[in-house]
């Protein structure tokens, strides 16, 4: 009896298809964090040595294949095909090392084809390799990008996973290629969470010099401050995106951060890069309408955050001090945009307060991982046995800041505004005590700002503090 012909092999792409990420881009950002100078030197040879670069990146910035986000519906489909006796082949332009690690994780593929340090297996070279092995129309192919068009042209059947608008228009010309139904949805929530819209509240610090100056400002000045706020909101969102791109590996090992849009694969790296460049470009364009001193302050802020992200964020206490300087730069920028004065007293109080709050965030992470998750690995360079010292330094800094604020210098010695200043200092101290208590109990499992925005006690204390600061008593 004649047996039915065996089904042709099913070839699957990896980046953006099997995985909800791009391993080359991830390796580039991992190398930028680990060895930035080495990466710069290697990129200079990029046009002539792409395959070698991919191989070198695998050695310098090895990715953890076990934590890379996958398209589960596609994996389920491949399991079903495997059960039916289908030969499955993983064919990717990524280096062979990471491709094998992903294949071993899935335990589905009969063969792995990948770049090997000499041949960059993508586009036409991938098509030639598959046609040479299986012939034209001798395989089916699942891909996701325009680089897969030559492969689809030679395949018997094809599927496109989460195709772009451009790719959808191209595959309409290929009747044998159809869309693969996956869970790849990029909704507005992914963008909002990635750019940290809730953290824009921090940029209200630009208004502090105006509130303390007690002057009547004209509409032009207020409009300038509004532009300054927009600048820092856009710039800070770009910083958050860059930070997440450089922290993809560590975020995926964190019990909460692994759900972030970039770490989970909900937001593609390519779109995050477009957002980052767009935000920083728009921020700088808006800054051109503001005083040159403000632009210098904005540039220093961006440079400081870049240095922090690349070099300082894992150095205990230095990271907190750097963040405190970043917040003080916001206050200074607000004063420069409005033409207001900013005193050394205000910067001292602010620096101490934000230094303490930065340590509060680190302490909250340590408590969450140690007491609730049973993890004893260091947090940003802070070993778990230093939790009490982190809390001690942080609480002391916050208390000193509140005390300095309550004792406003000689400018209010005559009594005007004295009670209001004391009330603000006392309420701030009460809020700080509440936040540290919540951190000690393990209630703050994410950013303290996000916690405070949803915490009833923080809302009440914030409203009372705002009322007292606006009072003229």
PDB file of C-alpha atoms in Angstrom, residues 192-384:
ATOM      1  CA  UNK A 192       2.231  54.201  29.034  1.00  0.00           C
ATOM      2  CA  UNK A 193       3.926  51.771  31.396  1.00  0.00           C
ATOM      3  CA  UNK A 194       7.183  51.865  29.413  1.00  0.00           C
ATOM      4  CA  UNK A 195       7.489  55.670  29.440  1.00  0.00           C
ATOM      5  CA  UNK A 196       6.425  55.869  33.121  1.00  0.00           C
ATOM      6  CA  UNK A 197       3.684  58.481  32.743  1.00  0.00           C
ATOM      7  CA  UNK A 198       2.969  58.225  36.472  1.00  0.00           C
ATOM      8  CA  UNK A 199       6.550  59.331  37.147  1.00  0.00           C
ATOM      9  CA  UNK A 200       5.921  62.630  35.398  1.00  0.00           C
ATOM     10  CA  UNK A 201       4.703  63.769  38.812  1.00  0.00           C
ATOM     11  CA  UNK A 202       8.370  64.046  39.801  1.00  0.00           C
ATOM     12  CA  UNK A 203       8.783  66.871  37.303  1.00  0.00           C
ATOM     13  CA  UNK A 204       6.430  69.048  39.333  1.00  0.00           C
ATOM     14  CA  UNK A 205       9.628  69.861  41.215  1.00  0.00           C
ATOM     15  CA  UNK A 206      10.180  72.473  38.515  1.00  0.00           C
ATOM     16  CA  UNK A 207       7.347  74.458  40.140  1.00  0.00           C
ATOM     17  CA  UNK A 208       8.975  74.551  43.586  1.00  0.00           C
ATOM     18  CA  UNK A 209      11.027  77.752  42.988  1.00  0.00           C
ATOM     19  CA  UNK A 210       7.868  79.560  41.888  1.00  0.00           C
ATOM     20  CA  UNK A 211       5.893  78.438  44.934  1.00  0.00           C
ATOM     21  CA  UNK A 212       8.614  79.559  47.325  1.00  0.00           C
ATOM     22  CA  UNK A 213       9.378  82.864  45.583  1.00  0.00           C
ATOM     23  CA  UNK A 214       5.957  84.396  46.439  1.00  0.00           C
ATOM     24  CA  UNK A 215       6.014  86.641  43.366  1.00  0.00           C
ATOM     25  CA  UNK A 216       3.368  87.384  40.793  1.00  0.00           C
ATOM     26  CA  UNK A 217       4.575  85.938  37.495  1.00  0.00           C
ATOM     27  CA  UNK A 218       3.256  86.990  34.093  1.00  0.00           C
ATOM     28  CA  UNK A 219       1.766  84.631  31.548  1.00  0.00           C
ATOM     29  CA  UNK A 220       5.016  84.421  29.561  1.00  0.00           C
ATOM     30  CA  UNK A 221       6.928  83.153  32.576  1.00  0.00           C
ATOM     31  CA  UNK A 222       4.253  80.604  33.408  1.00  0.00           C
ATOM     32  CA  UNK A 223       4.243  79.418  29.797  1.00  0.00           C
ATOM     33  CA  UNK A 224       8.019  78.982  29.933  1.00  0.00           C
ATOM     34  CA  UNK A 225       7.648  76.839  33.031  1.00  0.00           C
ATOM     35  CA  UNK A 226       5.020  74.759  31.243  1.00  0.00           C
ATOM     36  CA  UNK A 227       7.460  74.223  28.362  1.00  0.00           C
ATOM     37  CA  UNK A 228      10.164  73.269  30.855  1.00  0.00           C
ATOM     38  CA  UNK A 229       7.817  70.700  32.386  1.00  0.00           C
ATOM     39  CA  UNK A 230       7.156  69.219  28.953  1.00  0.00           C
ATOM     40  CA  UNK A 231      10.910  69.072  28.270  1.00  0.00           C
ATOM     41  CA  UNK A 232      11.671  67.135  31.423  1.00  0.00           C
ATOM     42  CA  UNK A 233       8.700  64.795  31.031  1.00  0.00           C
ATOM     43  CA  UNK A 234       9.894  63.816  27.569  1.00  0.00           C
ATOM     44  CA  UNK A 235      13.554  63.641  28.579  1.00  0.00           C
ATOM     45  CA  UNK A 236      12.815  61.544  31.670  1.00  0.00           C
ATOM     46  CA  UNK A 237      10.658  59.108  29.677  1.00  0.00           C
ATOM     47  CA  UNK A 238      13.572  58.631  27.306  1.00  0.00           C
ATOM     48  CA  UNK A 239      15.839  57.941  30.275  1.00  0.00           C
ATOM     49  CA  UNK A 240      13.415  55.315  31.603  1.00  0.00           C
ATOM     50  CA  UNK A 241      13.319  53.602  28.210  1.00  0.00           C
ATOM     51  CA  UNK A 242      17.118  53.561  27.998  1.00  0.00           C
ATOM     52  CA  UNK A 243      17.355  52.214  31.532  1.00  0.00           C
ATOM     53  CA  UNK A 244      14.921  49.394  30.743  1.00  0.00           C
ATOM     54  CA  UNK A 245      16.789  48.530  27.548  1.00  0.00           C
ATOM     55  CA  UNK A 246      20.059  48.213  29.442  1.00  0.00           C
ATOM     56  CA  UNK A 247      18.437  46.230  32.272  1.00  0.00           C
ATOM     57  CA  UNK A 248      16.482  43.642  30.273  1.00  0.00           C
ATOM     58  CA  UNK A 249      18.405  40.683  31.672  1.00  0.00           C
ATOM     59  CA  UNK A 250      18.237  41.715  35.324  1.00  0.00           C
ATOM     60  CA  UNK A 251      14.612  42.852  35.087  1.00  0.00           C
ATOM     61  CA  UNK A 252      13.538  39.398  33.882  1.00  0.00           C
ATOM     62  CA  UNK A 253      15.021  37.845  37.007  1.00  0.00           C
ATOM     63  CA  UNK A 254      13.063  40.212  39.272  1.00  0.00           C
ATOM     64  CA  UNK A 255       9.659  39.035  40.573  1.00  0.00           C
ATOM     65  CA  UNK A 256       7.926  42.305  39.613  1.00  0.00           C
ATOM     66  CA  UNK A 257      10.111  44.030  37.016  1.00  0.00           C
ATOM     67  CA  UNK A 258       9.875  41.048  34.684  1.00  0.00           C
ATOM     68  CA  UNK A 259       6.333  42.222  33.887  1.00  0.00           C
ATOM     69  CA  UNK A 260       7.572  45.523  32.463  1.00  0.00           C
ATOM     70  CA  UNK A 261       6.644  46.165  28.842  1.00  0.00           C
ATOM     71  CA  UNK A 262      10.148  45.691  27.437  1.00  0.00           C
ATOM     72  CA  UNK A 263      11.210  42.824  29.691  1.00  0.00           C
ATOM     73  CA  UNK A 264       8.040  40.862  28.937  1.00  0.00           C
ATOM     74  CA  UNK A 265       8.236  41.518  25.208  1.00  0.00           C
ATOM     75  CA  UNK A 266       4.947  43.434  25.161  1.00  0.00           C
ATOM     76  CA  UNK A 267       6.781  46.402  23.618  1.00  0.00           C
ATOM     77  CA  UNK A 268       9.310  45.551  20.869  1.00  0.00           C
ATOM     78  CA  UNK A 269      12.805  46.931  21.301  1.00  0.00           C
ATOM     79  CA  UNK A 270      12.689  48.600  17.886  1.00  0.00           C
ATOM     80  CA  UNK A 271       9.649  50.669  18.855  1.00  0.00           C
ATOM     81  CA  UNK A 272      11.217  51.570  22.178  1.00  0.00           C
ATOM     82  CA  UNK A 273      14.251  52.928  20.322  1.00  0.00           C
ATOM     83  CA  UNK A 274      12.002  55.050  18.112  1.00  0.00           C
ATOM     84  CA  UNK A 275      10.224  56.393  21.194  1.00  0.00           C
ATOM     85  CA  UNK A 276      13.514  57.133  22.950  1.00  0.00           C
ATOM     86  CA  UNK A 277      14.943  59.072  20.013  1.00  0.00           C
ATOM     87  CA  UNK A 278      11.647  60.863  19.442  1.00  0.00           C
ATOM     88  CA  UNK A 279      11.266  61.929  23.060  1.00  0.00           C
ATOM     89  CA  UNK A 280      14.794  63.272  23.343  1.00  0.00           C
ATOM     90  CA  UNK A 281      14.547  65.064  19.999  1.00  0.00           C
ATOM     91  CA  UNK A 282      11.200  66.644  20.939  1.00  0.00           C
ATOM     92  CA  UNK A 283      12.533  67.622  24.365  1.00  0.00           C
ATOM     93  CA  UNK A 284      15.496  69.404  22.839  1.00  0.00           C
ATOM     94  CA  UNK A 285      13.328  71.143  20.222  1.00  0.00           C
ATOM     95  CA  UNK A 286      11.081  72.536  22.953  1.00  0.00           C
ATOM     96  CA  UNK A 287      14.119  73.592  24.973  1.00  0.00           C
ATOM     97  CA  UNK A 288      15.208  75.835  22.093  1.00  0.00           C
ATOM     98  CA  UNK A 289      12.399  78.218  23.080  1.00  0.00           C
ATOM     99  CA  UNK A 290      13.777  78.537  26.627  1.00  0.00           C
ATOM    100  CA  UNK A 291      16.848  80.322  28.029  1.00  0.00           C
ATOM    101  CA  UNK A 292      20.243  78.874  27.138  1.00  0.00           C
ATOM    102  CA  UNK A 293      20.969  78.251  30.825  1.00  0.00           C
ATOM    103  CA  UNK A 294      17.958  75.935  30.935  1.00  0.00           C
ATOM    104  CA  UNK A 295      19.280  73.985  27.945  1.00  0.00           C
ATOM    105  CA  UNK A 296      22.616  73.568  29.703  1.00  0.00           C
ATOM    106  CA  UNK A 297      20.796  72.242  32.775  1.00  0.00           C
ATOM    107  CA  UNK A 298      18.768  69.823  30.633  1.00  0.00           C
ATOM    108  CA  UNK A 299      21.921  68.586  28.907  1.00  0.00           C
ATOM    109  CA  UNK A 300      23.668  68.043  32.251  1.00  0.00           C
ATOM    110  CA  UNK A 301      20.632  66.100  33.484  1.00  0.00           C
ATOM    111  CA  UNK A 302      20.644  63.798  30.442  1.00  0.00           C
ATOM    112  CA  UNK A 303      24.409  63.306  30.652  1.00  0.00           C
ATOM    113  CA  UNK A 304      24.202  62.539  34.373  1.00  0.00           C
ATOM    114  CA  UNK A 305      21.443  59.984  33.827  1.00  0.00           C
ATOM    115  CA  UNK A 306      23.453  58.333  31.057  1.00  0.00           C
ATOM    116  CA  UNK A 307      26.516  58.042  33.304  1.00  0.00           C
ATOM    117  CA  UNK A 308      24.289  56.763  36.105  1.00  0.00           C
ATOM    118  CA  UNK A 309      22.744  54.098  33.885  1.00  0.00           C
ATOM    119  CA  UNK A 310      26.063  52.881  32.489  1.00  0.00           C
ATOM    120  CA  UNK A 311      28.405  53.170  35.465  1.00  0.00           C
ATOM    121  CA  UNK A 312      26.927  54.352  38.772  1.00  0.00           C
ATOM    122  CA  UNK A 313      23.637  52.550  39.360  1.00  0.00           C
ATOM    123  CA  UNK A 314      25.258  49.511  41.000  1.00  0.00           C
ATOM    124  CA  UNK A 315      27.579  51.431  43.341  1.00  0.00           C
ATOM    125  CA  UNK A 316      26.026  51.540  46.852  1.00  0.00           C
ATOM    126  CA  UNK A 317      25.061  55.028  48.070  1.00  0.00           C
ATOM    127  CA  UNK A 318      26.669  56.659  45.020  1.00  0.00           C
ATOM    128  CA  UNK A 319      23.591  55.658  43.028  1.00  0.00           C
ATOM    129  CA  UNK A 320      21.298  57.331  45.543  1.00  0.00           C
ATOM    130  CA  UNK A 321      23.426  60.487  45.588  1.00  0.00           C
ATOM    131  CA  UNK A 322      23.322  60.642  41.785  1.00  0.00           C
ATOM    132  CA  UNK A 323      19.539  60.377  41.752  1.00  0.00           C
ATOM    133  CA  UNK A 324      19.351  63.136  44.366  1.00  0.00           C
ATOM    134  CA  UNK A 325      21.442  65.404  42.146  1.00  0.00           C
ATOM    135  CA  UNK A 326      19.075  64.622  39.275  1.00  0.00           C
ATOM    136  CA  UNK A 327      16.105  65.833  41.315  1.00  0.00           C
ATOM    137  CA  UNK A 328      17.971  68.977  42.336  1.00  0.00           C
ATOM    138  CA  UNK A 329      18.647  69.649  38.667  1.00  0.00           C
ATOM    139  CA  UNK A 330      14.890  69.615  38.106  1.00  0.00           C
ATOM    140  CA  UNK A 331      14.436  72.325  40.726  1.00  0.00           C
ATOM    141  CA  UNK A 332      17.283  74.342  39.234  1.00  0.00           C
ATOM    142  CA  UNK A 333      15.810  73.975  35.749  1.00  0.00           C
ATOM    143  CA  UNK A 334      12.471  75.305  36.972  1.00  0.00           C
ATOM    144  CA  UNK A 335      14.177  78.354  38.434  1.00  0.00           C
ATOM    145  CA  UNK A 336      16.126  78.975  35.216  1.00  0.00           C
ATOM    146  CA  UNK A 337      12.992  78.696  33.082  1.00  0.00           C
ATOM    147  CA  UNK A 338      11.088  81.158  35.274  1.00  0.00           C
ATOM    148  CA  UNK A 339      13.942  83.509  36.052  1.00  0.00           C
ATOM    149  CA  UNK A 340      13.434  82.792  39.745  1.00  0.00           C
ATOM    150  CA  UNK A 341      16.023  82.426  42.463  1.00  0.00           C
ATOM    151  CA  UNK A 342      16.929  79.092  44.009  1.00  0.00           C
ATOM    152  CA  UNK A 343      18.683  79.091  47.371  1.00  0.00           C
ATOM    153  CA  UNK A 344      21.380  76.775  48.646  1.00  0.00           C
ATOM    154  CA  UNK A 345      19.013  76.023  51.541  1.00  0.00           C
ATOM    155  CA  UNK A 346      16.379  74.651  49.164  1.00  0.00           C
ATOM    156  CA  UNK A 347      18.895  72.559  47.235  1.00  0.00           C
ATOM    157  CA  UNK A 348      20.365  71.199  50.473  1.00  0.00           C
ATOM    158  CA  UNK A 349      16.952  70.186  51.817  1.00  0.00           C
ATOM    159  CA  UNK A 350      15.949  68.680  48.493  1.00  0.00           C
ATOM    160  CA  UNK A 351      19.217  66.818  48.032  1.00  0.00           C
ATOM    161  CA  UNK A 352      19.023  65.227  51.468  1.00  0.00           C
ATOM    162  CA  UNK A 353      15.352  64.317  51.074  1.00  0.00           C
ATOM    163  CA  UNK A 354      15.782  62.690  47.685  1.00  0.00           C
ATOM    164  CA  UNK A 355      18.945  60.918  48.794  1.00  0.00           C
ATOM    165  CA  UNK A 356      16.903  59.374  51.602  1.00  0.00           C
ATOM    166  CA  UNK A 357      14.003  58.485  49.297  1.00  0.00           C
ATOM    167  CA  UNK A 358      16.388  56.839  46.827  1.00  0.00           C
ATOM    168  CA  UNK A 359      17.668  54.674  49.670  1.00  0.00           C
ATOM    169  CA  UNK A 360      14.045  53.984  50.618  1.00  0.00           C
ATOM    170  CA  UNK A 361      13.512  52.489  47.169  1.00  0.00           C
ATOM    171  CA  UNK A 362      16.590  50.277  47.507  1.00  0.00           C
ATOM    172  CA  UNK A 363      15.552  49.206  51.002  1.00  0.00           C
ATOM    173  CA  UNK A 364      12.039  48.355  49.800  1.00  0.00           C
ATOM    174  CA  UNK A 365      13.511  46.168  47.045  1.00  0.00           C
ATOM    175  CA  UNK A 366      15.741  44.407  49.562  1.00  0.00           C
ATOM    176  CA  UNK A 367      12.849  43.709  51.927  1.00  0.00           C
ATOM    177  CA  UNK A 368      10.657  42.441  49.100  1.00  0.00           C
ATOM    178  CA  UNK A 369      13.277  40.036  47.780  1.00  0.00           C
ATOM    179  CA  UNK A 370      14.587  38.871  51.150  1.00  0.00           C
ATOM    180  CA  UNK A 371      11.506  38.596  53.339  1.00  0.00           C
ATOM    181  CA  UNK A 372       8.738  37.962  50.827  1.00  0.00           C
ATOM    182  CA  UNK A 373      10.524  36.140  48.002  1.00  0.00           C
ATOM    183  CA  UNK A 374      13.281  34.398  49.954  1.00  0.00           C
ATOM    184  CA  UNK A 375      15.990  35.734  47.624  1.00  0.00           C
ATOM    185  CA  UNK A 376      19.371  36.698  49.095  1.00  0.00           C
ATOM    186  CA  UNK A 377      21.118  38.063  46.009  1.00  0.00           C
ATOM    187  CA  UNK A 378      22.414  41.670  46.175  1.00  0.00           C
ATOM    188  CA  UNK A 379      20.144  44.490  45.020  1.00  0.00           C
ATOM    189  CA  UNK A 380      21.966  47.020  42.822  1.00  0.00           C
ATOM    190  CA  UNK A 381      25.205  46.316  44.680  1.00  0.00           C
ATOM    191  CA  UNK A 382      23.582  46.371  48.139  1.00  0.00           C
ATOM    192  CA  UNK A 383      24.112  43.077  49.951  1.00  0.00           C
ATOM    193  CA  UNK A 384      21.213  41.879  52.074  1.00  0.00           C
TER     194      UNK A 384
END
